[in-house]
Every structure is written in structure tokens, then in C-alpha cells.
PDB file of C-alpha atoms in Angstrom:
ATOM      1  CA  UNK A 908     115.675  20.217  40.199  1.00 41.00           C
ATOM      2  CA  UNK A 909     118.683  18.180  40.045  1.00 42.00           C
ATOM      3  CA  UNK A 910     120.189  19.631  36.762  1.00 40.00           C
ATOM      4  CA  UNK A 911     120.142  23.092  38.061  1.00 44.00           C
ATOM      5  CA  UNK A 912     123.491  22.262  40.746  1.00 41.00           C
ATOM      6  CA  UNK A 913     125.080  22.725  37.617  1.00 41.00           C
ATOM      7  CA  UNK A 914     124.209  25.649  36.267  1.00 43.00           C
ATOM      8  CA  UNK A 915     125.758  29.502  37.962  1.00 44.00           C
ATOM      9  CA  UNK A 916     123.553  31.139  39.970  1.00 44.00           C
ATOM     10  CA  UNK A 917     123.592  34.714  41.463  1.00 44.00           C
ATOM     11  CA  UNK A 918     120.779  34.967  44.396  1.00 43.00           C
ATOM     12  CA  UNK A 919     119.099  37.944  45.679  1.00 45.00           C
ATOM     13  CA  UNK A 920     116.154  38.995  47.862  1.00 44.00           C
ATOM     14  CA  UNK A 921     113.461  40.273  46.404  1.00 42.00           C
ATOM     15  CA  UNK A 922     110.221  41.171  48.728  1.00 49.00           C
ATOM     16  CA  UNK A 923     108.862  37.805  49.814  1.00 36.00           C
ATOM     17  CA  UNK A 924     110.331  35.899  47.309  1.00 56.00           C
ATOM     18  CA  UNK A 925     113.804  34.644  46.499  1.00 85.00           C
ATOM     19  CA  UNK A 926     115.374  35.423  43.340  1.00 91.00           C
ATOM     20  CA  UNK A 927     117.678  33.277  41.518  1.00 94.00           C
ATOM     21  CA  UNK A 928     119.280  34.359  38.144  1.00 96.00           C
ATOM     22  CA  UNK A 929     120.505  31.145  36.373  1.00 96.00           C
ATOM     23  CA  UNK A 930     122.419  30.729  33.559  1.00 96.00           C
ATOM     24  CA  UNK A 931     121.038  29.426  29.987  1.00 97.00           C
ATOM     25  CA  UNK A 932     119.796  25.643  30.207  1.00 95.00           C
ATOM     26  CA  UNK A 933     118.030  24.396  27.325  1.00 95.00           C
ATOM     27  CA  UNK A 934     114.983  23.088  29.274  1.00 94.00           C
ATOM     28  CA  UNK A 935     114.720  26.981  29.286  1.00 95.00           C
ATOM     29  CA  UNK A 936     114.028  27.662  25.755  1.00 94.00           C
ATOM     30  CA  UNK A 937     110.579  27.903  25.666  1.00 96.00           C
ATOM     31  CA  UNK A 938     110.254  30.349  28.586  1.00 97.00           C
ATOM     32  CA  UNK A 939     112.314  32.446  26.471  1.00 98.00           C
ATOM     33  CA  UNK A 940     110.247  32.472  23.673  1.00 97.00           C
ATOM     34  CA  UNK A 941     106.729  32.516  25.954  1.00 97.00           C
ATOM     35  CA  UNK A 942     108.074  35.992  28.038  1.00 98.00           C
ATOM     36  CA  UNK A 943     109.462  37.657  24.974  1.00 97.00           C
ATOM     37  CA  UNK A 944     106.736  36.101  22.596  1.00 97.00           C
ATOM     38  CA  UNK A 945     104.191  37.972  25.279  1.00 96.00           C
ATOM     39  CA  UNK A 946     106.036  41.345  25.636  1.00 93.00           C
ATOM     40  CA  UNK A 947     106.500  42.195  22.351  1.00 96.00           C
ATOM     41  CA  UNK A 948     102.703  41.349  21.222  1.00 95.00           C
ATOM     42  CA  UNK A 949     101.504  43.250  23.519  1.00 93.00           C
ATOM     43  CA  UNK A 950     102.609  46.651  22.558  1.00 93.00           C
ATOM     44  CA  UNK A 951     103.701  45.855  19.302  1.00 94.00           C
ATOM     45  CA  UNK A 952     104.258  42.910  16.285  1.00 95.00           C
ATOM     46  CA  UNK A 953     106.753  40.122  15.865  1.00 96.00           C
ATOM     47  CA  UNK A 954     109.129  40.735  13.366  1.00 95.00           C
ATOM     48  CA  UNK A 955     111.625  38.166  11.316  1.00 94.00           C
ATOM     49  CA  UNK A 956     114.698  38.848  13.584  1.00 94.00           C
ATOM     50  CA  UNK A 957     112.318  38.288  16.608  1.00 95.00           C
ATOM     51  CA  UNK A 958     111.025  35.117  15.168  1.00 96.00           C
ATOM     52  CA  UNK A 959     114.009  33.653  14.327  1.00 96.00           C
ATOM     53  CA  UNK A 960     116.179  34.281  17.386  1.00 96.00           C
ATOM     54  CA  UNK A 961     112.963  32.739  19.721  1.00 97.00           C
ATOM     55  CA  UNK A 962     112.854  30.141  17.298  1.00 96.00           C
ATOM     56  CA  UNK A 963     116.142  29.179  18.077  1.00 97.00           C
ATOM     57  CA  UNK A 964     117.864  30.750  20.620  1.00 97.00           C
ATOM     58  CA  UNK A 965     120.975  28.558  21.101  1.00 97.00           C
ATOM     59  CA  UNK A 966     121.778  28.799  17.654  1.00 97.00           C
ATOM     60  CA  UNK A 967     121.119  32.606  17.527  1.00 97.00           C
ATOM     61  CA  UNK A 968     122.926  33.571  20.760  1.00 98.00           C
ATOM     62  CA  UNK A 969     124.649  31.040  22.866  1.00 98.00           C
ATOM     63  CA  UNK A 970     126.757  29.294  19.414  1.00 98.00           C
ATOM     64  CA  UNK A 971     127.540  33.129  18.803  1.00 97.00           C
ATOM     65  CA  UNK A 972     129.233  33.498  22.039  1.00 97.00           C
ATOM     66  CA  UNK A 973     126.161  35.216  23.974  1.00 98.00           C
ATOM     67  CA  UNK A 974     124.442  34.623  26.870  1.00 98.00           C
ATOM     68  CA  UNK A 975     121.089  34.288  28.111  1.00 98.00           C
ATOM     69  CA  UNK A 976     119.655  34.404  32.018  1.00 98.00           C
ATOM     70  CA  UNK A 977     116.711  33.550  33.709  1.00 98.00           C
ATOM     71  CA  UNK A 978     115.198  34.664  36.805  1.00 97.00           C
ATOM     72  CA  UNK A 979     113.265  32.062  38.785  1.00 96.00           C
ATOM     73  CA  UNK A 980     111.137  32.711  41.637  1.00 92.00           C
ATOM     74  CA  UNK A 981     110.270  29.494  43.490  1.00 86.00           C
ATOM     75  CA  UNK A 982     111.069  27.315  40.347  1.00 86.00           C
ATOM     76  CA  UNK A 983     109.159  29.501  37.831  1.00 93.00           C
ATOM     77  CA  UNK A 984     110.699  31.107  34.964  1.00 96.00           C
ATOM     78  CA  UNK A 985     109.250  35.006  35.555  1.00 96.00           C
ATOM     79  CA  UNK A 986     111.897  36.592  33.690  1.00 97.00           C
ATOM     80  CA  UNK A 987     114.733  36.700  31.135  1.00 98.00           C
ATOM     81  CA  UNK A 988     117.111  38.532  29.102  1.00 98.00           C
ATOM     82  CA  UNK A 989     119.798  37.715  26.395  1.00 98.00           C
ATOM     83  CA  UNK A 990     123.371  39.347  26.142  1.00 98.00           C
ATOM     84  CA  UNK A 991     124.191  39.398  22.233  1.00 98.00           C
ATOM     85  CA  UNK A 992     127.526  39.295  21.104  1.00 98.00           C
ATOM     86  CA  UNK A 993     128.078  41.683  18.228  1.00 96.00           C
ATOM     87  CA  UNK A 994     131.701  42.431  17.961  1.00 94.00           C
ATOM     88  CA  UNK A 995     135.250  42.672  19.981  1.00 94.00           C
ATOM     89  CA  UNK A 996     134.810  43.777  22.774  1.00 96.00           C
ATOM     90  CA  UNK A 997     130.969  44.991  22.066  1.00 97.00           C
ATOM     91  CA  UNK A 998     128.053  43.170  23.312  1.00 98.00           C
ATOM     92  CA  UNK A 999     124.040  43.568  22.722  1.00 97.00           C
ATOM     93  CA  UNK A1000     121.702  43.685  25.873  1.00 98.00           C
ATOM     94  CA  UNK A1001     118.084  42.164  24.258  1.00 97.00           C
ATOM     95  CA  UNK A1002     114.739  39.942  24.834  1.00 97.00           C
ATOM     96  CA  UNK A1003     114.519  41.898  28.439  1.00 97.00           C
ATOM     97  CA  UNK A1004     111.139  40.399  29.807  1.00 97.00           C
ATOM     98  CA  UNK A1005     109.167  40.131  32.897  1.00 96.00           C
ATOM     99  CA  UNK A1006     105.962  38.181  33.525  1.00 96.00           C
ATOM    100  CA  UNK A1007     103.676  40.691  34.160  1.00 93.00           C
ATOM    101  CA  UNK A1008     102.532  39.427  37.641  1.00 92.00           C
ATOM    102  CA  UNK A1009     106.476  39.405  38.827  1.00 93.00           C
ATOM    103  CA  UNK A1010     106.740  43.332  37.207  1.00 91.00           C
ATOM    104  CA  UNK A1011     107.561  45.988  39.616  1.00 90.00           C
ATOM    105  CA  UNK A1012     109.910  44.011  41.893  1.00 90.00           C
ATOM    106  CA  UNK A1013     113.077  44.396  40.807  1.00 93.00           C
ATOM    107  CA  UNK A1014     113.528  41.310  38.582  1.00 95.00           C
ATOM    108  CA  UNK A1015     114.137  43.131  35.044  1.00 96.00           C
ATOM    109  CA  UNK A1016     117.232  45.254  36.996  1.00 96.00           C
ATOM    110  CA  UNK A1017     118.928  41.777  38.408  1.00 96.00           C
ATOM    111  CA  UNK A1018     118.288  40.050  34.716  1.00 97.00           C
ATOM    112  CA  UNK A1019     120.373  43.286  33.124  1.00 97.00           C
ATOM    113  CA  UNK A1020     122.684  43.573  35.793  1.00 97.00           C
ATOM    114  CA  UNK A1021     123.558  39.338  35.604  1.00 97.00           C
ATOM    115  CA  UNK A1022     124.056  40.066  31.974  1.00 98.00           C
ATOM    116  CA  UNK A1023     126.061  43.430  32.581  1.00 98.00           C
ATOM    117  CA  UNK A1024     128.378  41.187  35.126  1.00 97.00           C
ATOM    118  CA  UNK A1025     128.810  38.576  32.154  1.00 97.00           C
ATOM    119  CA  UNK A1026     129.699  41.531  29.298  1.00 98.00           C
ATOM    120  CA  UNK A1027     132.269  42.720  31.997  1.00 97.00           C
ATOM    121  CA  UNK A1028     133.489  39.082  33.035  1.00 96.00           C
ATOM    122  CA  UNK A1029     133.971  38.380  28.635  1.00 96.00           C
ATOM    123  CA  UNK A1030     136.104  41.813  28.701  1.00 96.00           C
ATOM    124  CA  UNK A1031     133.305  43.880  26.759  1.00 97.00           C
ATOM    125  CA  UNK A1032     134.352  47.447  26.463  1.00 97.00           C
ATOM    126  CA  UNK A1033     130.784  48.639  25.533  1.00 97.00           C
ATOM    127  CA  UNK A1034     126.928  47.757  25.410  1.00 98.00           C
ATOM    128  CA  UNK A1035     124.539  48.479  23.627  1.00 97.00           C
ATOM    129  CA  UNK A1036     120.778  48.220  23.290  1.00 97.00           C
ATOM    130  CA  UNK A1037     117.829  49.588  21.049  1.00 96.00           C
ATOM    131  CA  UNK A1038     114.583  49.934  22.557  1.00 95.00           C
ATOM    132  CA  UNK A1039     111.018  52.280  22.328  1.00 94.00           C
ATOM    133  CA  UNK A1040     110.511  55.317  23.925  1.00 94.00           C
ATOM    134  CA  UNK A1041     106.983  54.118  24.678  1.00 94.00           C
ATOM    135  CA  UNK A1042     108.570  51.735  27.007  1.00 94.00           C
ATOM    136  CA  UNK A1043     109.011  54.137  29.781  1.00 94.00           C
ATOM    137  CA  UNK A1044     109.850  52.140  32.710  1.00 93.00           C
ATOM    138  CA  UNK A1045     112.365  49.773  30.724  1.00 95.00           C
ATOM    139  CA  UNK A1046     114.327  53.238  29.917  1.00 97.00           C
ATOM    140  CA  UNK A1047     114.423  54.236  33.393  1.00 96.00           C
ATOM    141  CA  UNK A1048     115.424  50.985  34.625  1.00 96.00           C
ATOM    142  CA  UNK A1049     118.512  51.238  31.370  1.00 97.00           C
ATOM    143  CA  UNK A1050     119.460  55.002  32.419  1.00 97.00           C
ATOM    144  CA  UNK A1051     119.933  53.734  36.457  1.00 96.00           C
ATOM    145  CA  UNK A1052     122.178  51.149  34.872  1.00 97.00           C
ATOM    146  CA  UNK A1053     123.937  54.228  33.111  1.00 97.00           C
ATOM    147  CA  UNK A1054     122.651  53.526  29.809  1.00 98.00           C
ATOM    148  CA  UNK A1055     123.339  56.440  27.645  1.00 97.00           C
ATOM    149  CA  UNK A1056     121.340  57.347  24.595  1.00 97.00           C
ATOM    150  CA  UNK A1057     123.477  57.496  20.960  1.00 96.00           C
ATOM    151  CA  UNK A1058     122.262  58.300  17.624  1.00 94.00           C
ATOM    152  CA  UNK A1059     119.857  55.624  16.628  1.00 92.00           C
ATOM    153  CA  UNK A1060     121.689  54.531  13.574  1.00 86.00           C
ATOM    154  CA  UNK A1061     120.338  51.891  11.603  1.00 84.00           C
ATOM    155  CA  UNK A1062     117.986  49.742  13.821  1.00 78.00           C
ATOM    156  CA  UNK A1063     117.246  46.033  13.201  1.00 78.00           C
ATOM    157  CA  UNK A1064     113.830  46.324  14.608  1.00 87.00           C
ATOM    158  CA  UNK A1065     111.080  48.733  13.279  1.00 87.00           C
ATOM    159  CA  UNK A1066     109.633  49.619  16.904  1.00 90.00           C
ATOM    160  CA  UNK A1067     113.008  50.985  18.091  1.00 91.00           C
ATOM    161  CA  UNK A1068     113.544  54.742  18.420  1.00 93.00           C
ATOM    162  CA  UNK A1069     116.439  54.912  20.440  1.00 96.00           C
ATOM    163  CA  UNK A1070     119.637  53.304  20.568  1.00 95.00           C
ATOM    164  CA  UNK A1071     121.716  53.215  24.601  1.00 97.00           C
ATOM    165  CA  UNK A1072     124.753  52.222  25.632  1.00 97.00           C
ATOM    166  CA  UNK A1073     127.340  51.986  28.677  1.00 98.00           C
ATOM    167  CA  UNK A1074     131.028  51.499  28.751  1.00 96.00           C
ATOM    168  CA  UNK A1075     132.505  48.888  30.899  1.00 93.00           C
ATOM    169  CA  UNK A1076     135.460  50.129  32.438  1.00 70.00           C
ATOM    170  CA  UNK A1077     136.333  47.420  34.636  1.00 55.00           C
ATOM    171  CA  UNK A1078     134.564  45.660  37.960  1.00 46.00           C
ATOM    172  CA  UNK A1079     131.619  47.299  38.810  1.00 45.00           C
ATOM    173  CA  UNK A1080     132.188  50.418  36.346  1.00 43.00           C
ATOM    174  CA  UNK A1081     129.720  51.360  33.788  1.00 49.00           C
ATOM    175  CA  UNK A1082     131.213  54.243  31.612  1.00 45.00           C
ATOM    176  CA  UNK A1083     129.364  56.905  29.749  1.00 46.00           C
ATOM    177  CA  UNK A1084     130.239  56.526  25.707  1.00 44.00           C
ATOM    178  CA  UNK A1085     127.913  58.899  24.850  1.00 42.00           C
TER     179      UNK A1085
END
């Protein structure tokens, strides 16, 4: 994998395997859409926003001065996330997914904590998320990350139900906003 020397990459253990979290490459873009493609039809339906920002996720995130990660575990994508810039100084964290066979090993918490360390590293003073109640285990893993919840507001996606966010106070600090 010649190409990937180029790219950043943060490495961690994880069990038996070693985790690397790369930054977006475009020979990535279908993994992107496969993982979120399979996460969201699985508990619930693909909506316009969804299909357009898979269908094009340089265009709908990178161009727009976000970021997207990967995590690979002996050269296979098992898991990304995307870090959507909304405003000064205010990021989005979205498209969180895990294969389902890597779930359970830590892999969703290095993904958000890659993108928190790229919010912080842009000088974001806040991020946000939406997600589902439903989704138990993704707001645990938000919360230990000191996700906050905030009024839900008005929601881009029908399945979200609750809006979180953490304020970035510098290296290493995550803020409560709420």
C-alpha cells in the first residue's frame, strides 16, 4: 500500500489487532458509503441528505472543509466517521460506523476521538452531533467523550431524537456547553 506513506496516521492497539486511523483517501469512498450504507439500513431508512453525502462525499465534506477517517485493521476498512464543518468555529461529528464483526473493540471511540483531535487541531470551539436514542451503545460511547445532550432543535434527519455536543477548550479538553 504504497499511497498510504502519504496519508496521517494515528496507531493504536486494539486486542490482537493493530489499529490504524488514516486520513480521507479517495480509494476510500466506497467503504464510506458500504459501512454507513449498512448501519443506517439496518435500524432504519436512507434518507436524501444520507444519499447525497455517500454519493459524494468529497464534494459534501472534504470541499467544505471537513474531514473524514478510516480505521483499518490489517488493510481492511472496518470503520469510519466524518467531521462536518458547519460554521466558525463549530464542527459536526457524523457517518460513525463500525463493521459489525470489528464492533465491541474500541474502533468507533478511536474514529471519534481522531476526528475530535482534528475539530481541536482546526480551532473548533464546539461539536455537535444528532443521533437516536435507540442507539444505546453509540450514546454511551458520545457521553465518555463528554458529549452533552442540548435541545434537539431542528434535526436534518427524521431518526434523530437527540442532539449532543462538547466544547473544545484547548488540547485534550472537551468542555460541557450544555
Amino acid at each position: 500500500m504504497e499511497w498510504l506513506r502519504d496519508v496521517p496516521v494515528l496507531e493504536r492497539e486494539r486486542g490482537v489487532s493493530r489499529v490504524e486511523i488514516v486520513e480521507w483517501h479517495p480509494r476510500f469512498a466506497g467503504h464510506f458509503r458500504r459501512l454507513n450504507e449498512a448501519w443506517i439500513s439496518r435500524y432504519f431508512e436512507l434518507e436524501p441528505d444520507d444519499l447525497r453525502t455517500l454519493g459524494d462525499p468529497a464534494g459534501e465534506i472534504i470541499a467544505r472543509g471537513g474531514a473524514i477517517v478510516f480505521a483499518l485493521a490489517g488493510g481492511q476498512v472496518v470503520g469510519t466517521g466524518a467531521l462536518v464543518h458547519e460554521d466558525e468555529g463549530v464542527y459536526e461529528l457524523a457517518k460513525m460506523a463500525v463493521d459489525p464483526a470489528w464492533q465491541g473493540r474500541g474502533i468507533g471511540q478511536l474514529v471519534a476521538e481522531r476526528l475530535l483531535s482534528i475539530a481541536r487541531s482546526r480551532g473548533a470551539r464546539k461539536v455537535e452531533l444528532v443521533s437516536q436514542t435507540d442507539l444505546a451503545a453509540a450514546i454511551r460511547l458520545y457521553e465518555r467523550l463528554g458529549f452533552r445532550r442540548v435541545p434537539l432543535g431542528k434535526a436534518a434527519y427524521k431518526r434523530a431524537n437527540v442532539r449532543m455536543e462538547v466544547g473544545l477548550a484547548g488540547k485534550g479538553t472537551a468542555v460541557n456547553t450544555a
